[in-house]
Coordinates of C-alpha atoms in Angstrom, one line a residue:
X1 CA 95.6 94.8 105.3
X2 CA 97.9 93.6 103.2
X3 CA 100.9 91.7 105.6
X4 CA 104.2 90.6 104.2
X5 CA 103.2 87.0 104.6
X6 CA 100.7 87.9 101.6
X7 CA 102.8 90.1 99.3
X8 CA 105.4 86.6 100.1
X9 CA 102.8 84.1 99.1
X10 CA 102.0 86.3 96.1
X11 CA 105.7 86.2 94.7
X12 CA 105.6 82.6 94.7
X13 CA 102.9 81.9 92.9
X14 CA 104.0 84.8 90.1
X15 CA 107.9 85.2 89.9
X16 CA 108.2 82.7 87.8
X17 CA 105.5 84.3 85.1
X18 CA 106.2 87.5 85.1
X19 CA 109.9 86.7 84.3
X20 CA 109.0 84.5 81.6
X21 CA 106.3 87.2 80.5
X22 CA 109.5 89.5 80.1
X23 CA 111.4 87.1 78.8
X24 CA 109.3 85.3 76.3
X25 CA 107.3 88.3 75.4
X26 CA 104.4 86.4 76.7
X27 CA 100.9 88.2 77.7
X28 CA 100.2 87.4 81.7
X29 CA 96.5 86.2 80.7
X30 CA 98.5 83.2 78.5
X31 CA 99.4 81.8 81.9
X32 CA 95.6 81.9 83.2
X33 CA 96.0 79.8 86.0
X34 CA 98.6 82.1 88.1
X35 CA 96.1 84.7 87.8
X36 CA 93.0 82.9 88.4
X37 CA 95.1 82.0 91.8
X38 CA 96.3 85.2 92.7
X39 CA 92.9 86.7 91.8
X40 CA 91.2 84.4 94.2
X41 CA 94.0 84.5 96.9
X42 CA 93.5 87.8 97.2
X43 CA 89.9 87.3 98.1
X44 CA 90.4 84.8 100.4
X45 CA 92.9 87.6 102.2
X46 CA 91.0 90.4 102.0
X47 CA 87.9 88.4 103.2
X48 CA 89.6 86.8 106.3
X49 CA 91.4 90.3 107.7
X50 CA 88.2 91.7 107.9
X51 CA 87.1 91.7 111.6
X52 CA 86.5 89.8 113.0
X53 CA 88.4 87.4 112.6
X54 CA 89.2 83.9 114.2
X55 CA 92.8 83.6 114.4
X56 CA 95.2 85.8 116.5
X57 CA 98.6 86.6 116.3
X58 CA 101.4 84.7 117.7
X59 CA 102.0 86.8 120.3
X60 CA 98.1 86.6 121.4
X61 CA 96.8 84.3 124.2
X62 CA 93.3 84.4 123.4
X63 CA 91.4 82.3 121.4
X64 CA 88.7 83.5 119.5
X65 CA 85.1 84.0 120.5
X66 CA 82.6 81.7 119.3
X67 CA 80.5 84.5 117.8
X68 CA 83.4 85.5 115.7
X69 CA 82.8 82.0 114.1
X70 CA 79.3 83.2 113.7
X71 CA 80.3 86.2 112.1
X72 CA 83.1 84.5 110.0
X73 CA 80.2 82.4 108.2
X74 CA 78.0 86.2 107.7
X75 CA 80.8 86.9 105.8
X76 CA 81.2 84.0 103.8
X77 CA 77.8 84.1 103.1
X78 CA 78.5 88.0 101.8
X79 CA 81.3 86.5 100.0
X80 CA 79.1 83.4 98.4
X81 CA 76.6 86.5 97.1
X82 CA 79.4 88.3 95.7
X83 CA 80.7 85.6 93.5
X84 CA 77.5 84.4 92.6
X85 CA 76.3 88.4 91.3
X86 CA 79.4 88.5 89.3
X87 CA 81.0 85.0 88.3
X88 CA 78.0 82.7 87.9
X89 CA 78.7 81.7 84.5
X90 CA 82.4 80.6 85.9
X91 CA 82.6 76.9 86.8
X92 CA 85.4 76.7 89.2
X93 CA 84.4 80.1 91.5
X94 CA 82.6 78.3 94.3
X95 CA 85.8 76.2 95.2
X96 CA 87.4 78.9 97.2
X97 CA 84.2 79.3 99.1
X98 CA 84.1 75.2 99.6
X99 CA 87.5 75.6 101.1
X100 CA 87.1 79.0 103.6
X101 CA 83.9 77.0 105.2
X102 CA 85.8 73.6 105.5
X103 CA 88.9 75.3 106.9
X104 CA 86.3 77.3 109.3
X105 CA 84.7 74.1 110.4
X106 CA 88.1 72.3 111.0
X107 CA 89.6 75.2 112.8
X108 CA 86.2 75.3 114.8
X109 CA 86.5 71.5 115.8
X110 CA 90.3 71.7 116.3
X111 CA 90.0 74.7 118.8
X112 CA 87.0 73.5 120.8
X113 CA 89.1 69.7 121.2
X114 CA 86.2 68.0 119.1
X115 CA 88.7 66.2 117.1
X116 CA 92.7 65.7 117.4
X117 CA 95.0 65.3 114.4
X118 CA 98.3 65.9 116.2
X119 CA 98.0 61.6 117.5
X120 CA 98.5 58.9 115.4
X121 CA 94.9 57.5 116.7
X122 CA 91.8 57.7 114.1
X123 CA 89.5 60.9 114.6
X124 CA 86.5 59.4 115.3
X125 CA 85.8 55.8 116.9
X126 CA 83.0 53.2 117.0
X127 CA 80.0 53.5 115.2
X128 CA 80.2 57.0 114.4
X129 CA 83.9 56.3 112.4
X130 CA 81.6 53.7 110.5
X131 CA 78.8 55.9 109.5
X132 CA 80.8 58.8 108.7
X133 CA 83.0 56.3 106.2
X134 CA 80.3 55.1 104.5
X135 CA 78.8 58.6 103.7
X136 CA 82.2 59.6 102.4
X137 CA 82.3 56.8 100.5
X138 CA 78.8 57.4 98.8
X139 CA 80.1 61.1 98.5
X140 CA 82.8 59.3 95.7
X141 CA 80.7 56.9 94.3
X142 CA 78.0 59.4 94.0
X143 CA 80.0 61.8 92.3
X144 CA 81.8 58.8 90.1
X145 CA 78.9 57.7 89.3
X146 CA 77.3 61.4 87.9
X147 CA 80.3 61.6 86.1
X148 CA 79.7 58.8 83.8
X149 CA 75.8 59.1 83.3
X150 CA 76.7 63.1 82.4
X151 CA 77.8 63.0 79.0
X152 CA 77.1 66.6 78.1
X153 CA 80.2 69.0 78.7
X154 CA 78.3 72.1 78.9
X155 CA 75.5 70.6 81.7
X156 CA 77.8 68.8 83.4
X157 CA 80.3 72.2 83.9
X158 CA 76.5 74.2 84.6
X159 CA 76.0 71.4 87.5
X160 CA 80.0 70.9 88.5
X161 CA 79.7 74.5 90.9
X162 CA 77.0 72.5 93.1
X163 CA 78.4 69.0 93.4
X164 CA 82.1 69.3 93.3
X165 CA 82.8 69.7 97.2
X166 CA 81.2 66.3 97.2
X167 CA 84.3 63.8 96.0
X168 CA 86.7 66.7 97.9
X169 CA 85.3 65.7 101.2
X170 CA 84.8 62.3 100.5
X171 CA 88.2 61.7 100.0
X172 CA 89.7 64.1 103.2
X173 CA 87.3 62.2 105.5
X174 CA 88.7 59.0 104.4
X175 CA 92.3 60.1 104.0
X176 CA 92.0 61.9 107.5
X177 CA 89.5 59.1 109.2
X178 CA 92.0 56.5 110.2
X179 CA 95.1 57.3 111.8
X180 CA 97.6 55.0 110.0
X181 CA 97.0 57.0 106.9
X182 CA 96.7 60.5 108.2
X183 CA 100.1 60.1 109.4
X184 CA 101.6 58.4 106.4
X185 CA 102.5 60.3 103.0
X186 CA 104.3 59.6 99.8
X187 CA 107.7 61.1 99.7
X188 CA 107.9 61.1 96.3
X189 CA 104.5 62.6 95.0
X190 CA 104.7 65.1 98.0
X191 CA 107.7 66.6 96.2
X192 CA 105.8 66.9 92.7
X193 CA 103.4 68.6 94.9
X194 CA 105.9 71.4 95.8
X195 CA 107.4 71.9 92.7
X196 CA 103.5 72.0 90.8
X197 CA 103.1 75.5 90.3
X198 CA 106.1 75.0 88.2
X199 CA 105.1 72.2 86.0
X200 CA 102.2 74.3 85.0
X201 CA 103.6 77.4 84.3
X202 CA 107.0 75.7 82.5
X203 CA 105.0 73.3 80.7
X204 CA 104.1 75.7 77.9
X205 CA 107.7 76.0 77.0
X206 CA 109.6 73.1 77.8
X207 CA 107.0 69.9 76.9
X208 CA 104.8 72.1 74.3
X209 CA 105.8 74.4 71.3
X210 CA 104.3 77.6 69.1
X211 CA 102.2 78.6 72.3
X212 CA 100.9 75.6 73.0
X213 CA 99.8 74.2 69.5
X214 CA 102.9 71.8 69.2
X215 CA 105.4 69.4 71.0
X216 CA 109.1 70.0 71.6
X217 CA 111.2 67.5 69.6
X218 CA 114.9 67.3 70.7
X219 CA 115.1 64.2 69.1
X220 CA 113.5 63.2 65.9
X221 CA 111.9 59.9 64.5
X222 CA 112.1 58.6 68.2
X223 CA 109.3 59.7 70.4
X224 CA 109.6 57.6 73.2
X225 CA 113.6 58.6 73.8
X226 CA 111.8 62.4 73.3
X227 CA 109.6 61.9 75.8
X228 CA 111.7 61.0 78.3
X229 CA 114.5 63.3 77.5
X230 CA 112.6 66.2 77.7
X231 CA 110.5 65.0 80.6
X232 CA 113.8 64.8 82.3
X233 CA 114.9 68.3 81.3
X234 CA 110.9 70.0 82.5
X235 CA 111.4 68.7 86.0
X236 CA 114.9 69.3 86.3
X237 CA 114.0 73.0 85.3
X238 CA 110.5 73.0 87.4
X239 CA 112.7 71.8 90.6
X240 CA 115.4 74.8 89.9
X241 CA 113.0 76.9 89.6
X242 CA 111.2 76.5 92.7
X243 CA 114.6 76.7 94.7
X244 CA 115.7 79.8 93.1
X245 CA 112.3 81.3 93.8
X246 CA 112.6 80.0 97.8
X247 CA 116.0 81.5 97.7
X248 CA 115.0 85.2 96.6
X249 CA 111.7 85.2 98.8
X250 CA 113.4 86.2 101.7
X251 CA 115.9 88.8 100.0
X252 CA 113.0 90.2 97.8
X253 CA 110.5 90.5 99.9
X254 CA 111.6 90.3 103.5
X255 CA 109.3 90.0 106.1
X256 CA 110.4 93.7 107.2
X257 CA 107.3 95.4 106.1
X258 CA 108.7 98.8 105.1
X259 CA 111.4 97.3 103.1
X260 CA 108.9 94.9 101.6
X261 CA 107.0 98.2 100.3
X262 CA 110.2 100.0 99.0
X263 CA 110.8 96.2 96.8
X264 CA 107.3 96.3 95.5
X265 CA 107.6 100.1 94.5
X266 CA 110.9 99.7 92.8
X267 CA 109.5 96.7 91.0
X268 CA 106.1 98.3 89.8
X269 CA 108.4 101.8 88.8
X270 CA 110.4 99.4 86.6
X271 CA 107.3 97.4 85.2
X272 CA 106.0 100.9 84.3
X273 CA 108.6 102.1 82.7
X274 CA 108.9 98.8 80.4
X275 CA 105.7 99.7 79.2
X276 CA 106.2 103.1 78.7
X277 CA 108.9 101.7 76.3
X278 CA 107.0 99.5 75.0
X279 CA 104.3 101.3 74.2
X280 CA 101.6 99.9 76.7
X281 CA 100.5 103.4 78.2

């Protein structure tokens, strides 16, 4: 159930924390958003290899049924009940479920030729372009507009659940809609993108101080010259970091499933015995 390609995915989203939990003596909870990920990642897996399912191997010539679509969405729906029983007072549990069913629908159009991203042409054309625009662009302006009038913190997270896969497809129908800007990206914010796991994570000790209730001063009396020195410094590290981590991905955890095991026994043997000495068990 659980392929290589997942235990892979799953090192690079917690390398980086566990060492610093080692490291900085830190508990893995203080870093809540790598586990809130790998919680719901591991979801999303075990959800998806459940048959059936609608992808195939690589090897596999057959596309999948549409029934199996029809099942897919039974599933999701077992999934929706499941995080609504035991997460309802959580704000941000429904978004994994807003991305399974749009990733369902746009494998689902994709495979049956409905729309073609691969060109540099716009998805849709005529009126039907038009129209769908404009409801995206209600979708934002919608939302936008909710946003101001809700001036409440604790309604507006109670109502956020419900309404927040509104702006999302908004803004991929109009980013996707026309082909000029499908096809078009920005170099430099794609590579913040890569290297944004790391910001997070590294952010707690490079920009901030005394677990998180302070700011790192390299260089006193001039805050500006601070900021961008150790701005400088956090992305230079973040960037590192995310190479080193592409570098031992392979080594660590190869796509040889056996030897991927052995890795991950050796590593929780170790992490046991570390709190043996510690005096966690």
């Amino acid at each position: 159930m659980f392929s290589c390609q997942y235990l892979q995915v799953m090192f690079r989203i917690n390398f980086v924390v566990v060492i610093l939990c080692l490291v900085m003596n830190r508990p893995y909870q203080f870093y809540y958003f790598v586990p809130l990920v790998s919680f719901w990642y591991t979801v999303m897996h075990v959800t998806l290899v459940l048959p059936p399912r609608i992808t195939r191997p690589a090897h596999a010539n057959s596309e999948a049924s549409p029934f199996n679509y029809l099942y897919s969405i039974i599933k999701f729906i077992g999934l929706g009940g499941f995080i609504t029983v035991l997460f309802l007072s959580e704000y941000n549990t429904t978004s994994l479920l807003y991305g399974m069913m749009f990733s369902l629908v746009y494998n689902a159009l994709t495979q049956y030729s409905l729309i073609n991203d691969q060109s540099n042409s716009n998805i849709l054309s005529g009126r039907l372009a038009l129209l769908v625009s404009f409801a995206a662009t209600v979708f934002i302006a919608s939302y936008t507009t909710m946003t101001v009038i809700c001036t409440n913190k604790p309604d507006c997270n109670e109502i956020h659940p419900y309404v927040v896969w509104v702006p999302i497809t908004g803004f991929i129908v109009l980013r996707n809609m026309v082909g000029i800007l499908r096809t078009r990206y920005s170099s430099f914010f794609a590579w913040f993108g890569r290297i944004s796991l790391e910001l997070f994570v590294c952010q707690y000790h490079v920009w901030l101080a005394a677990d998180t209730h302070g700011v790192l001063v390299l260089i006193p009396s001039y805050p500006v010259a601070n900021v961008l020195v150790t701005s400088f410094i956090f992305i230079c590290i973040c960037h590192e970091l995310h190479h080193i981590t592409d570098v031992l991905t392979p080594f660590l955890v190869p796509n040889d499933s056996l030897r991927a095991v052995r890795n991950l026994s050796v590593f929780l043997f170790l992490l046991m015995a570390i709190g043996v000495h510690d005096g966690v068990f």
